[in-house]
Amino acid sequence: YEIEKEYNIKLEKKEKNEKVDAIIFAVAHDEYKKMNIKEIKEMLNEEYPLIFDIKQVIDKKQAEENKINLWRL
């Protein structure tokens, strides 16, 4: 992966049902834009679901309706 070469950051695969604390959308790939907000929420921990949306991939209203904390640049 480019991130491993450029920044020396090792990526790890997420287990299918493993929940994460946050998701970072740093690029606006079509694959991400097509994701359903409920599908995304299922990947997040329920206590404080958090998305960092640098490229404004996520619809703000849908995030609010699904009680997802959305941070944007």
C-alpha atoms as an extended CHARMM CRD file, in Angstrom:
* protein
*
        73  EXT
         1         1  TYR       CA              0.0000000000        0.0000000000        0.0000000000  PROA      1               0.0000000000
         2         2  GLU       CA              1.1160000000        3.5470000000       -0.7220000000  PROA      2               0.0000000000
         3         3  ILE       CA              0.5460000000        4.6500000000        2.8820000000  PROA      3               0.0000000000
         4         4  GLU       CA              2.9650000000        1.9810000000        4.1090000000  PROA      4               0.0000000000
         5         5  LYS       CA              5.6620000000        3.1100000000        1.6840000000  PROA      5               0.0000000000
         6         6  GLU       CA              5.1950000000        6.8540000000        2.1250000000  PROA      6               0.0000000000
         7         7  TYR       CA              4.4590000000        7.1430000000        5.8500000000  PROA      7               0.0000000000
         8         8  ASN       CA              5.6070000000        3.8240000000        7.2930000000  PROA      8               0.0000000000
         9         9  ILE       CA              2.0930000000        3.0800000000        8.5890000000  PROA      9               0.0000000000
        10        10  LYS       CA              1.1050000000       -0.5790000000        8.6350000000  PROA      10              0.0000000000
        11        11  LEU       CA             -2.5290000000       -1.2830000000        7.8150000000  PROA      11              0.0000000000
        12        12  GLU       CA             -4.3520000000       -4.2030000000        9.3740000000  PROA      12              0.0000000000
        13        13  LYS       CA             -7.4090000000       -5.9900000000        8.0550000000  PROA      13              0.0000000000
        14        14  LYS       CA            -10.5310000000       -5.6470000000       10.1680000000  PROA      14              0.0000000000
        15        15  GLU       CA            -12.3260000000       -8.8190000000       11.1410000000  PROA      15              0.0000000000
        16        16  LYS       CA            -15.8170000000       -9.0480000000        9.6220000000  PROA      16              0.0000000000
        17        17  ASN       CA            -17.7990000000       -8.3310000000       12.8170000000  PROA      17              0.0000000000
        18        18  GLU       CA            -15.1340000000       -6.2880000000       14.6010000000  PROA      18              0.0000000000
        19        19  LYS       CA            -16.2990000000       -2.8000000000       15.6030000000  PROA      19              0.0000000000
        20        20  VAL       CA            -14.0450000000        0.2430000000       15.2840000000  PROA      20              0.0000000000
        21        21  ASP       CA            -13.9730000000        3.4910000000       17.2700000000  PROA      21              0.0000000000
        22        22  ALA       CA            -13.8200000000        5.7400000000       14.2170000000  PROA      22              0.0000000000
        23        23  ILE       CA            -13.7580000000        5.7190000000       10.4380000000  PROA      23              0.0000000000
        24        24  ILE       CA            -11.7270000000        8.2420000000        8.4540000000  PROA      24              0.0000000000
        25        25  PHE       CA            -12.8280000000        9.0880000000        4.9300000000  PROA      25              0.0000000000
        26        26  ALA       CA             -9.7210000000       10.7860000000        3.5440000000  PROA      26              0.0000000000
        27        27  VAL       CA            -10.5280000000       10.2080000000       -0.1380000000  PROA      27              0.0000000000
        28        28  ALA       CA            -13.8130000000       10.3850000000       -2.0470000000  PROA      28              0.0000000000
        29        29  HSD       CA            -13.6960000000        7.0900000000       -3.9380000000  PROA      29              0.0000000000
        30        30  ASP       CA            -16.9790000000        6.0670000000       -5.5800000000  PROA      30              0.0000000000
        31        31  GLU       CA            -16.8790000000        2.8860000000       -3.5060000000  PROA      31              0.0000000000
        32        32  TYR       CA            -17.1980000000        4.9740000000       -0.3200000000  PROA      32              0.0000000000
        33        33  LYS       CA            -19.8790000000        7.2490000000       -1.7530000000  PROA      33              0.0000000000
        34        34  LYS       CA            -22.0480000000        4.2190000000       -2.5470000000  PROA      34              0.0000000000
        35        35  MET       CA            -21.9460000000        2.8920000000        1.0350000000  PROA      35              0.0000000000
        36        36  ASN       CA            -25.2220000000        2.9310000000        2.9460000000  PROA      36              0.0000000000
        37        37  ILE       CA            -25.1110000000        4.9460000000        6.2070000000  PROA      37              0.0000000000
        38        38  LYS       CA            -26.5890000000        2.0200000000        8.1570000000  PROA      38              0.0000000000
        39        39  GLU       CA            -23.8870000000       -0.2660000000        6.7570000000  PROA      39              0.0000000000
        40        40  ILE       CA            -21.2650000000        2.2220000000        7.9560000000  PROA      40              0.0000000000
        41        41  LYS       CA            -22.8820000000        2.5490000000       11.3790000000  PROA      41              0.0000000000
        42        42  GLU       CA            -22.7530000000       -1.2380000000       11.8460000000  PROA      42              0.0000000000
        43        43  MET       CA            -18.9540000000       -1.0250000000       11.6500000000  PROA      43              0.0000000000
        44        44  LEU       CA            -18.7510000000        1.5510000000       14.4670000000  PROA      44              0.0000000000
        45        45  ASN       CA            -18.7790000000        1.0740000000       18.2350000000  PROA      45              0.0000000000
        46        46  GLU       CA            -22.1720000000        2.0010000000       19.6080000000  PROA      46              0.0000000000
        47        47  GLU       CA            -20.9180000000        4.0800000000       22.5360000000  PROA      47              0.0000000000
        48        48  TYR       CA            -19.6450000000        7.0250000000       20.4540000000  PROA      48              0.0000000000
        49        49  PRO       CA            -19.8430000000        6.3110000000       16.7070000000  PROA      49              0.0000000000
        50        50  LEU       CA            -17.4480000000        8.7280000000       15.0230000000  PROA      50              0.0000000000
        51        51  ILE       CA            -16.6450000000        9.5370000000       11.4050000000  PROA      51              0.0000000000
        52        52  PHE       CA            -13.9420000000       11.9340000000       10.2430000000  PROA      52              0.0000000000
        53        53  ASP       CA            -15.0940000000       12.9740000000        6.7740000000  PROA      53              0.0000000000
        54        54  ILE       CA            -12.3110000000       14.9560000000        5.1430000000  PROA      54              0.0000000000
        55        55  LYS       CA            -13.7730000000       14.8140000000        1.6140000000  PROA      55              0.0000000000
        56        56  GLN       CA            -17.4720000000       15.1930000000        2.5670000000  PROA      56              0.0000000000
        57        57  VAL       CA            -18.4360000000       11.6940000000        1.4480000000  PROA      57              0.0000000000
        58        58  ILE       CA            -21.0990000000       11.2370000000        4.1400000000  PROA      58              0.0000000000
        59        59  ASP       CA            -24.4480000000       13.0280000000        4.0250000000  PROA      59              0.0000000000
        60        60  LYS       CA            -24.6030000000       15.1930000000        7.1650000000  PROA      60              0.0000000000
        61        61  LYS       CA            -28.3600000000       14.7860000000        7.6270000000  PROA      61              0.0000000000
        62        62  GLN       CA            -28.1440000000       10.9840000000        7.3780000000  PROA      62              0.0000000000
        63        63  ALA       CA            -25.3230000000       10.9490000000        9.9410000000  PROA      63              0.0000000000
        64        64  GLU       CA            -27.4140000000       13.0360000000       12.3530000000  PROA      64              0.0000000000
        65        65  GLU       CA            -30.4970000000       10.8450000000       11.8320000000  PROA      65              0.0000000000
        66        66  ASN       CA            -28.4080000000        7.7640000000       12.6610000000  PROA      66              0.0000000000
        67        67  LYS       CA            -26.7880000000        9.3890000000       15.7100000000  PROA      67              0.0000000000
        68        68  ILE       CA            -23.3050000000        9.2890000000       14.2000000000  PROA      68              0.0000000000
        69        69  ASN       CA            -20.8490000000       11.9520000000       15.3060000000  PROA      69              0.0000000000
        70        70  LEU       CA            -19.5490000000       13.5180000000       12.1000000000  PROA      70              0.0000000000
        71        71  TRP       CA            -16.4530000000       15.7200000000       11.9680000000  PROA      71              0.0000000000
        72        72  ARG       CA            -15.4640000000       17.4870000000        8.7630000000  PROA      72              0.0000000000
        73        73  LEU       CA            -12.6710000000       19.7100000000        7.5660000000  PROA      73              0.0000000000
